[in-house]
Amino acid sequence: MSIPFWCVFIGALLIFIARIPVAKAMKALGGYNNHLPRMQQAQLTGFGARALSAHQNSFEAFLLFAVGVLMAHTTQTAGWLVDGLAIIFVIARVIYLLCYWADLAWQRSLVWFVGFVCSLLLMISPTFRTALL
């Protein structure tokens, strides 16, 4: 499996890793309410609310990233830039989660932007295919 595909796999795992602190915060609210989890999530504050937002944003970011990797792959665009963008995206998402959990707002926005740009560059990488090979 290629580096970008491994990064897609890791990106998918990060969605569920981001969910762990949400479940812990929900449990701290008197137990995990599996009947009405979204209602319970709406009651989260502080760290729990930030963890929930980070989890939800992980879905949003993953979609663009996966599309970018697939666009590069289906056009047979490969090389150091595609590999590097995929790796940088994953690193940025890990740092993003840590910043969100630690309530580091501007740092979180900065690494979000880095990941976003990586996804966009992956999408347009077929334009530069000859330069990347």
PDB file of N, CA and C in Angstrom, residues 3-82:
ATOM      1  N   ILE A   3       2.185   5.242   0.532  1.00  0.00           N
ATOM      2  CA  ILE A   3       2.227   6.154   1.677  1.00  0.00           C
ATOM      3  C   ILE A   3       0.936   6.966   1.784  1.00  0.00           C
ATOM      4  N   PRO A   4       0.425   7.564   0.696  1.00  0.00           N
ATOM      5  CA  PRO A   4      -0.823   8.316   0.832  1.00  0.00           C
ATOM      6  C   PRO A   4      -1.997   7.448   1.308  1.00  0.00           C
ATOM      7  N   PHE A   5      -2.055   6.197   0.845  1.00  0.00           N
ATOM      8  CA  PHE A   5      -3.145   5.326   1.300  1.00  0.00           C
ATOM      9  C   PHE A   5      -2.985   4.971   2.775  1.00  0.00           C
ATOM     10  N   TRP A   6      -1.761   4.764   3.232  1.00  0.00           N
ATOM     11  CA  TRP A   6      -1.543   4.551   4.666  1.00  0.00           C
ATOM     12  C   TRP A   6      -1.981   5.789   5.455  1.00  0.00           C
ATOM     13  N   CYS A   7      -1.718   6.947   4.909  1.00  0.00           N
ATOM     14  CA  CYS A   7      -2.122   8.189   5.581  1.00  0.00           C
ATOM     15  C   CYS A   7      -3.643   8.321   5.627  1.00  0.00           C
ATOM     16  N   VAL A   8      -4.334   7.865   4.583  1.00  0.00           N
ATOM     17  CA  VAL A   8      -5.800   7.850   4.615  1.00  0.00           C
ATOM     18  C   VAL A   8      -6.275   6.924   5.730  1.00  0.00           C
ATOM     19  N   PHE A   9      -5.652   5.771   5.844  1.00  0.00           N
ATOM     20  CA  PHE A   9      -6.004   4.825   6.910  1.00  0.00           C
ATOM     21  C   PHE A   9      -5.787   5.452   8.287  1.00  0.00           C
ATOM     22  N   ILE A  10      -4.637   6.087   8.477  1.00  0.00           N
ATOM     23  CA  ILE A  10      -4.347   6.738   9.760  1.00  0.00           C
ATOM     24  C   ILE A  10      -5.320   7.881  10.007  1.00  0.00           C
ATOM     25  N   GLY A  11      -5.631   8.644   8.960  1.00  0.00           N
ATOM     26  CA  GLY A  11      -6.610   9.727   9.094  1.00  0.00           C
ATOM     27  C   GLY A  11      -7.966   9.223   9.538  1.00  0.00           C
ATOM     28  N   ALA A  12      -8.367   8.063   9.013  1.00  0.00           N
ATOM     29  CA  ALA A  12      -9.637   7.463   9.439  1.00  0.00           C
ATOM     30  C   ALA A  12      -9.565   7.042  10.905  1.00  0.00           C
ATOM     31  N   LEU A  13      -8.442   6.485  11.313  1.00  0.00           N
ATOM     32  CA  LEU A  13      -8.277   6.101  12.718  1.00  0.00           C
ATOM     33  C   LEU A  13      -8.333   7.308  13.645  1.00  0.00           C
ATOM     34  N   LEU A  14      -7.783   8.423  13.180  1.00  0.00           N
ATOM     35  CA  LEU A  14      -7.777   9.635  14.007  1.00  0.00           C
ATOM     36  C   LEU A  14      -9.193  10.107  14.339  1.00  0.00           C
ATOM     37  N   ILE A  15     -10.135   9.844  13.454  1.00  0.00           N
ATOM     38  CA  ILE A  15     -11.526  10.209  13.740  1.00  0.00           C
ATOM     39  C   ILE A  15     -11.997   9.500  15.006  1.00  0.00           C
ATOM     40  N   PHE A  16     -11.647   8.238  15.121  1.00  0.00           N
ATOM     41  CA  PHE A  16     -12.113   7.448  16.256  1.00  0.00           C
ATOM     42  C   PHE A  16     -11.247   7.659  17.492  1.00  0.00           C
ATOM     43  N   ILE A  17      -9.989   7.982  17.291  1.00  0.00           N
ATOM     44  CA  ILE A  17      -9.140   8.365  18.420  1.00  0.00           C
ATOM     45  C   ILE A  17      -9.661   9.660  19.028  1.00  0.00           C
ATOM     46  N   ALA A  18     -10.106  10.571  18.180  1.00  0.00           N
ATOM     47  CA  ALA A  18     -10.667  11.840  18.660  1.00  0.00           C
ATOM     48  C   ALA A  18     -11.954  11.625  19.438  1.00  0.00           C
ATOM     49  N   ARG A  19     -12.588  10.490  19.261  1.00  0.00           N
ATOM     50  CA  ARG A  19     -13.853  10.183  19.944  1.00  0.00           C
ATOM     51  C   ARG A  19     -13.637   9.712  21.378  1.00  0.00           C
ATOM     52  N   ILE A  20     -12.476   9.182  21.689  1.00  0.00           N
ATOM     53  CA  ILE A  20     -12.212   8.616  23.021  1.00  0.00           C
ATOM     54  C   ILE A  20     -12.425   9.632  24.138  1.00  0.00           C
ATOM     55  N   PRO A  21     -11.837  10.843  24.071  1.00  0.00           N
ATOM     56  CA  PRO A  21     -12.081  11.795  25.152  1.00  0.00           C
ATOM     57  C   PRO A  21     -13.537  12.266  25.230  1.00  0.00           C
ATOM     58  N   VAL A  22     -14.246  12.218  24.109  1.00  0.00           N
ATOM     59  CA  VAL A  22     -15.671  12.574  24.128  1.00  0.00           C
ATOM     60  C   VAL A  22     -16.431  11.567  24.969  1.00  0.00           C
ATOM     61  N   ALA A  23     -16.167  10.295  24.745  1.00  0.00           N
ATOM     62  CA  ALA A  23     -16.835   9.239  25.520  1.00  0.00           C
ATOM     63  C   ALA A  23     -16.500   9.346  27.004  1.00  0.00           C
ATOM     64  N   LYS A  24     -15.249   9.674  27.307  1.00  0.00           N
ATOM     65  CA  LYS A  24     -14.853   9.838  28.712  1.00  0.00           C
ATOM     66  C   LYS A  24     -15.587  11.015  29.349  1.00  0.00           C
ATOM     67  N   ALA A  25     -15.706  12.112  28.607  1.00  0.00           N
ATOM     68  CA  ALA A  25     -16.412  13.286  29.129  1.00  0.00           C
ATOM     69  C   ALA A  25     -17.888  12.982  29.328  1.00  0.00           C
ATOM     70  N   MET A  26     -18.465  12.207  28.428  1.00  0.00           N
ATOM     71  CA  MET A  26     -19.875  11.833  28.569  1.00  0.00           C
ATOM     72  C   MET A  26     -20.067  10.931  29.784  1.00  0.00           C
ATOM     73  N   LYS A  27     -19.133  10.036  29.996  1.00  0.00           N
ATOM     74  CA  LYS A  27     -19.207   9.143  31.153  1.00  0.00           C
ATOM     75  C   LYS A  27     -19.139   9.940  32.455  1.00  0.00           C
ATOM     76  N   ALA A  28     -18.351  11.013  32.437  1.00  0.00           N
ATOM     77  CA  ALA A  28     -18.229  11.866  33.624  1.00  0.00           C
ATOM     78  C   ALA A  28     -19.519  12.624  33.928  1.00  0.00           C
ATOM     79  N   LEU A  29     -20.435  12.692  32.950  1.00  0.00           N
ATOM     80  CA  LEU A  29     -21.730  13.350  33.162  1.00  0.00           C
ATOM     81  C   LEU A  29     -22.753  12.403  33.797  1.00  0.00           C
ATOM     82  N   GLY A  30     -22.287  11.378  34.436  1.00  0.00           N
ATOM     83  CA  GLY A  30     -23.211  10.453  35.087  1.00  0.00           C
ATOM     84  C   GLY A  30     -23.388   9.148  34.339  1.00  0.00           C
ATOM     85  N   GLY A  31     -22.473   8.853  33.450  1.00  0.00           N
ATOM     86  CA  GLY A  31     -22.565   7.621  32.678  1.00  0.00           C
ATOM     87  C   GLY A  31     -22.883   7.913  31.228  1.00  0.00           C
ATOM     88  N   TYR A  32     -22.389   7.069  30.357  1.00  0.00           N
ATOM     89  CA  TYR A  32     -22.586   7.234  28.926  1.00  0.00           C
ATOM     90  C   TYR A  32     -24.029   6.891  28.585  1.00  0.00           C
ATOM     91  N   ASN A  33     -24.754   7.834  28.012  1.00  0.00           N
ATOM     92  CA  ASN A  33     -26.151   7.628  27.656  1.00  0.00           C
ATOM     93  C   ASN A  33     -26.218   7.100  26.223  1.00  0.00           C
ATOM     94  N   ASN A  34     -26.282   5.800  26.076  1.00  0.00           N
ATOM     95  CA  ASN A  34     -26.300   5.196  24.754  1.00  0.00           C
ATOM     96  C   ASN A  34     -27.672   5.307  24.086  1.00  0.00           C
ATOM     97  N   HIS A  35     -28.690   5.698  24.836  1.00  0.00           N
ATOM     98  CA  HIS A  35     -30.019   5.892  24.256  1.00  0.00           C
ATOM     99  C   HIS A  35     -30.125   7.254  23.557  1.00  0.00           C
ATOM    100  N   LEU A  36     -29.536   8.270  24.157  1.00  0.00           N
ATOM    101  CA  LEU A  36     -29.584   9.631  23.602  1.00  0.00           C
ATOM    102  C   LEU A  36     -28.196  10.278  23.656  1.00  0.00           C
ATOM    103  N   PRO A  37     -27.221   9.708  22.950  1.00  0.00           N
ATOM    104  CA  PRO A  37     -25.857  10.241  23.069  1.00  0.00           C
ATOM    105  C   PRO A  37     -25.714  11.671  22.551  1.00  0.00           C
ATOM    106  N   ARG A  38     -26.422  12.021  21.507  1.00  0.00           N
ATOM    107  CA  ARG A  38     -26.280  13.378  20.965  1.00  0.00           C
ATOM    108  C   ARG A  38     -26.850  14.417  21.931  1.00  0.00           C
ATOM    109  N   MET A  39     -27.901  14.062  22.618  1.00  0.00           N
ATOM    110  CA  MET A  39     -28.461  14.972  23.615  1.00  0.00           C
ATOM    111  C   MET A  39     -27.468  15.159  24.758  1.00  0.00           C
ATOM    112  N   GLN A  40     -26.832  14.070  25.156  1.00  0.00           N
ATOM    113  CA  GLN A  40     -25.842  14.158  26.219  1.00  0.00           C
ATOM    114  C   GLN A  40     -24.625  14.963  25.753  1.00  0.00           C
ATOM    115  N   GLN A  41     -24.227  14.776  24.502  1.00  0.00           N
ATOM    116  CA  GLN A  41     -23.090  15.525  23.974  1.00  0.00           C
ATOM    117  C   GLN A  41     -23.364  17.026  23.965  1.00  0.00           C
ATOM    118  N   ALA A  42     -24.594  17.407  23.739  1.00  0.00           N
ATOM    119  CA  ALA A  42     -24.964  18.824  23.722  1.00  0.00           C
ATOM    120  C   ALA A  42     -24.786  19.466  25.094  1.00  0.00           C
ATOM    121  N   GLN A  43     -24.721  18.664  26.143  1.00  0.00           N
ATOM    122  CA  GLN A  43     -24.552  19.172  27.497  1.00  0.00           C
ATOM    123  C   GLN A  43     -23.086  19.314  27.900  1.00  0.00           C
ATOM    124  N   LEU A  44     -22.184  18.840  27.062  1.00  0.00           N
ATOM    125  CA  LEU A  44     -20.768  18.906  27.403  1.00  0.00           C
ATOM    126  C   LEU A  44     -20.277  20.348  27.419  1.00  0.00           C
ATOM    127  N   THR A  45     -19.368  20.625  28.323  1.00  0.00           N
ATOM    128  CA  THR A  45     -18.745  21.942  28.429  1.00  0.00           C
ATOM    129  C   THR A  45     -17.237  21.754  28.563  1.00  0.00           C
ATOM    130  N   GLY A  46     -16.502  22.833  28.436  1.00  0.00           N
ATOM    131  CA  GLY A  46     -15.058  22.786  28.645  1.00  0.00           C
ATOM    132  C   GLY A  46     -14.369  21.774  27.747  1.00  0.00           C
ATOM    133  N   PHE A  47     -13.536  20.944  28.370  1.00  0.00           N
ATOM    134  CA  PHE A  47     -12.769  19.953  27.631  1.00  0.00           C
ATOM    135  C   PHE A  47     -13.668  19.023  26.818  1.00  0.00           C
ATOM    136  N   GLY A  48     -14.769  18.586  27.398  1.00  0.00           N
ATOM    137  CA  GLY A  48     -15.680  17.683  26.690  1.00  0.00           C
ATOM    138  C   GLY A  48     -16.234  18.309  25.419  1.00  0.00           C
ATOM    139  N   ALA A  49     -16.607  19.579  25.495  1.00  0.00           N
ATOM    140  CA  ALA A  49     -17.136  20.273  24.315  1.00  0.00           C
ATOM    141  C   ALA A  49     -16.051  20.443  23.256  1.00  0.00           C
ATOM    142  N   ARG A  50     -14.832  20.770  23.703  1.00  0.00           N
ATOM    143  CA  ARG A  50     -13.727  20.900  22.748  1.00  0.00           C
ATOM    144  C   ARG A  50     -13.412  19.559  22.100  1.00  0.00           C
ATOM    145  N   ALA A  51     -13.433  18.499  22.887  1.00  0.00           N
ATOM    146  CA  ALA A  51     -13.169  17.157  22.343  1.00  0.00           C
ATOM    147  C   ALA A  51     -14.224  16.780  21.314  1.00  0.00           C
ATOM    148  N   LEU A  52     -15.480  17.108  21.586  1.00  0.00           N
ATOM    149  CA  LEU A  52     -16.549  16.826  20.633  1.00  0.00           C
ATOM    150  C   LEU A  52     -16.344  17.612  19.338  1.00  0.00           C
ATOM    151  N   SER A  53     -15.991  18.876  19.449  1.00  0.00           N
ATOM    152  CA  SER A  53     -15.749  19.695  18.261  1.00  0.00           C
ATOM    153  C   SER A  53     -14.570  19.159  17.458  1.00  0.00           C
ATOM    154  N   ALA A  54     -13.522  18.726  18.139  1.00  0.00           N
ATOM    155  CA  ALA A  54     -12.362  18.157  17.453  1.00  0.00           C
ATOM    156  C   ALA A  54     -12.751  16.876  16.727  1.00  0.00           C
ATOM    157  N   HIS A  55     -13.575  16.066  17.360  1.00  0.00           N
ATOM    158  CA  HIS A  55     -14.052  14.817  16.741  1.00  0.00           C
ATOM    159  C   HIS A  55     -14.869  15.123  15.486  1.00  0.00           C
ATOM    160  N   GLN A  56     -15.787  16.063  15.589  1.00  0.00           N
ATOM    161  CA  GLN A  56     -16.626  16.412  14.443  1.00  0.00           C
ATOM    162  C   GLN A  56     -15.799  17.003  13.307  1.00  0.00           C
ATOM    163  N   ASN A  57     -14.816  17.834  13.648  1.00  0.00           N
ATOM    164  CA  ASN A  57     -13.977  18.420  12.620  1.00  0.00           C
ATOM    165  C   ASN A  57     -13.121  17.364  11.927  1.00  0.00           C
ATOM    166  N   SER A  58     -12.817  16.284  12.629  1.00  0.00           N
ATOM    167  CA  SER A  58     -12.026  15.212  12.033  1.00  0.00           C
ATOM    168  C   SER A  58     -12.745  14.589  10.845  1.00  0.00           C
ATOM    169  N   PHE A  59     -14.077  14.465  10.934  1.00  0.00           N
ATOM    170  CA  PHE A  59     -14.854  13.966   9.800  1.00  0.00           C
ATOM    171  C   PHE A  59     -14.742  14.917   8.613  1.00  0.00           C
ATOM    172  N   GLU A  60     -14.880  16.205   8.889  1.00  0.00           N
ATOM    173  CA  GLU A  60     -14.853  17.211   7.831  1.00  0.00           C
ATOM    174  C   GLU A  60     -13.502  17.237   7.123  1.00  0.00           C
ATOM    175  N   ALA A  61     -12.437  17.224   7.899  1.00  0.00           N
ATOM    176  CA  ALA A  61     -11.098  17.283   7.321  1.00  0.00           C
ATOM    177  C   ALA A  61     -10.762  16.002   6.557  1.00  0.00           C
ATOM    178  N   PHE A  62     -11.213  14.872   7.074  1.00  0.00           N
ATOM    179  CA  PHE A  62     -10.915  13.587   6.436  1.00  0.00           C
ATOM    180  C   PHE A  62     -11.510  13.519   5.039  1.00  0.00           C
ATOM    181  N   LEU A  63     -12.693  14.034   4.871  1.00  0.00           N
ATOM    182  CA  LEU A  63     -13.363  13.972   3.574  1.00  0.00           C
ATOM    183  C   LEU A  63     -12.530  14.644   2.486  1.00  0.00           C
ATOM    184  N   LEU A  64     -12.090  15.865   2.723  1.00  0.00           N
ATOM    185  CA  LEU A  64     -11.277  16.572   1.728  1.00  0.00           C
ATOM    186  C   LEU A  64      -9.956  15.864   1.479  1.00  0.00           C
ATOM    187  N   PHE A  65      -9.344  15.376   2.535  1.00  0.00           N
ATOM    188  CA  PHE A  65      -8.063  14.699   2.402  1.00  0.00           C
ATOM    189  C   PHE A  65      -8.196  13.421   1.575  1.00  0.00           C
ATOM    190  N   ALA A  66      -9.187  12.604   1.898  1.00  0.00           N
ATOM    191  CA  ALA A  66      -9.380  11.344   1.173  1.00  0.00           C
ATOM    192  C   ALA A  66      -9.669  11.616  -0.303  1.00  0.00           C
ATOM    193  N   VAL A  67     -10.468  12.631  -0.582  1.00  0.00           N
ATOM    194  CA  VAL A  67     -10.748  12.986  -1.976  1.00  0.00           C
ATOM    195  C   VAL A  67      -9.456  13.415  -2.675  1.00  0.00           C
ATOM    196  N   GLY A  68      -8.639  14.200  -2.005  1.00  0.00           N
ATOM    197  CA  GLY A  68      -7.368  14.633  -2.594  1.00  0.00           C
ATOM    198  C   GLY A  68      -6.452  13.464  -2.913  1.00  0.00           C
ATOM    199  N   VAL A  69      -6.349  12.522  -1.990  1.00  0.00           N
ATOM    200  CA  VAL A  69      -5.513  11.343  -2.229  1.00  0.00           C
ATOM    201  C   VAL A  69      -6.074  10.530  -3.396  1.00  0.00           C
ATOM    202  N   LEU A  70      -7.387  10.360  -3.434  1.00  0.00           N
ATOM    203  CA  LEU A  70      -7.991   9.593  -4.525  1.00  0.00           C
ATOM    204  C   LEU A  70      -7.833  10.298  -5.875  1.00  0.00           C
ATOM    205  N   MET A  71      -7.919  11.619  -5.881  1.00  0.00           N
ATOM    206  CA  MET A  71      -7.707  12.355  -7.125  1.00  0.00           C
ATOM    207  C   MET A  71      -6.278  12.160  -7.628  1.00  0.00           C
ATOM    208  N   ALA A  72      -5.325  12.211  -6.701  1.00  0.00           N
ATOM    209  CA  ALA A  72      -3.932  12.000  -7.086  1.00  0.00           C
ATOM    210  C   ALA A  72      -3.738  10.565  -7.584  1.00  0.00           C
ATOM    211  N   HIS A  73      -4.333   9.626  -6.899  1.00  0.00           N
ATOM    212  CA  HIS A  73      -4.164   8.217  -7.261  1.00  0.00           C
ATOM    213  C   HIS A  73      -4.811   7.882  -8.608  1.00  0.00           C
ATOM    214  N   THR A  74      -6.043   8.325  -8.810  1.00  0.00           N
ATOM    215  CA  THR A  74      -6.748   7.953 -10.044  1.00  0.00           C
ATOM    216  C   THR A  74      -6.131   8.587 -11.284  1.00  0.00           C
ATOM    217  N   THR A  75      -5.403   9.671 -11.100  1.00  0.00           N
ATOM    218  CA  THR A  75      -4.713  10.288 -12.240  1.00  0.00           C
ATOM    219  C   THR A  75      -3.263   9.822 -12.317  1.00  0.00           C
ATOM    220  N   GLN A  76      -2.926   8.836 -11.509  1.00  0.00           N
ATOM    221  CA  GLN A  76      -1.579   8.260 -11.455  1.00  0.00           C
ATOM    222  C   GLN A  76      -0.531   9.321 -11.137  1.00  0.00           C
ATOM    223  N   THR A  77      -0.916  10.242 -10.278  1.00  0.00           N
ATOM    224  CA  THR A  77       0.016  11.247  -9.797  1.00  0.00           C
ATOM    225  C   THR A  77       0.644  10.696  -8.526  1.00  0.00           C
ATOM    226  N   ALA A  78       1.928  10.553  -8.564  1.00  0.00           N
ATOM    227  CA  ALA A  78       2.635  10.013  -7.406  1.00  0.00           C
ATOM    228  C   ALA A  78       3.959  10.744  -7.289  1.00  0.00           C
ATOM    229  N   GLY A  79       4.641  10.512  -6.218  1.00  0.00           N
ATOM    230  CA  GLY A  79       5.955  11.114  -6.063  1.00  0.00           C
ATOM    231  C   GLY A  79       6.129  11.734  -4.702  1.00  0.00           C
ATOM    232  N   TRP A  80       7.236  12.387  -4.562  1.00  0.00           N
ATOM    233  CA  TRP A  80       7.623  12.918  -3.262  1.00  0.00           C
ATOM    234  C   TRP A  80       6.642  13.964  -2.739  1.00  0.00           C
ATOM    235  N   LEU A  81       6.073  14.786  -3.613  1.00  0.00           N
ATOM    236  CA  LEU A  81       5.162  15.829  -3.152  1.00  0.00           C
ATOM    237  C   LEU A  81       3.855  15.232  -2.636  1.00  0.00           C
ATOM    238  N   VAL A  82       3.288  14.289  -3.337  1.00  0.00           N
ATOM    239  CA  VAL A  82       2.042  13.648  -2.903  1.00  0.00           C
ATOM    240  C   VAL A  82       2.276  12.916  -1.580  1.00  0.00           C
TER     241      VAL A  82
END
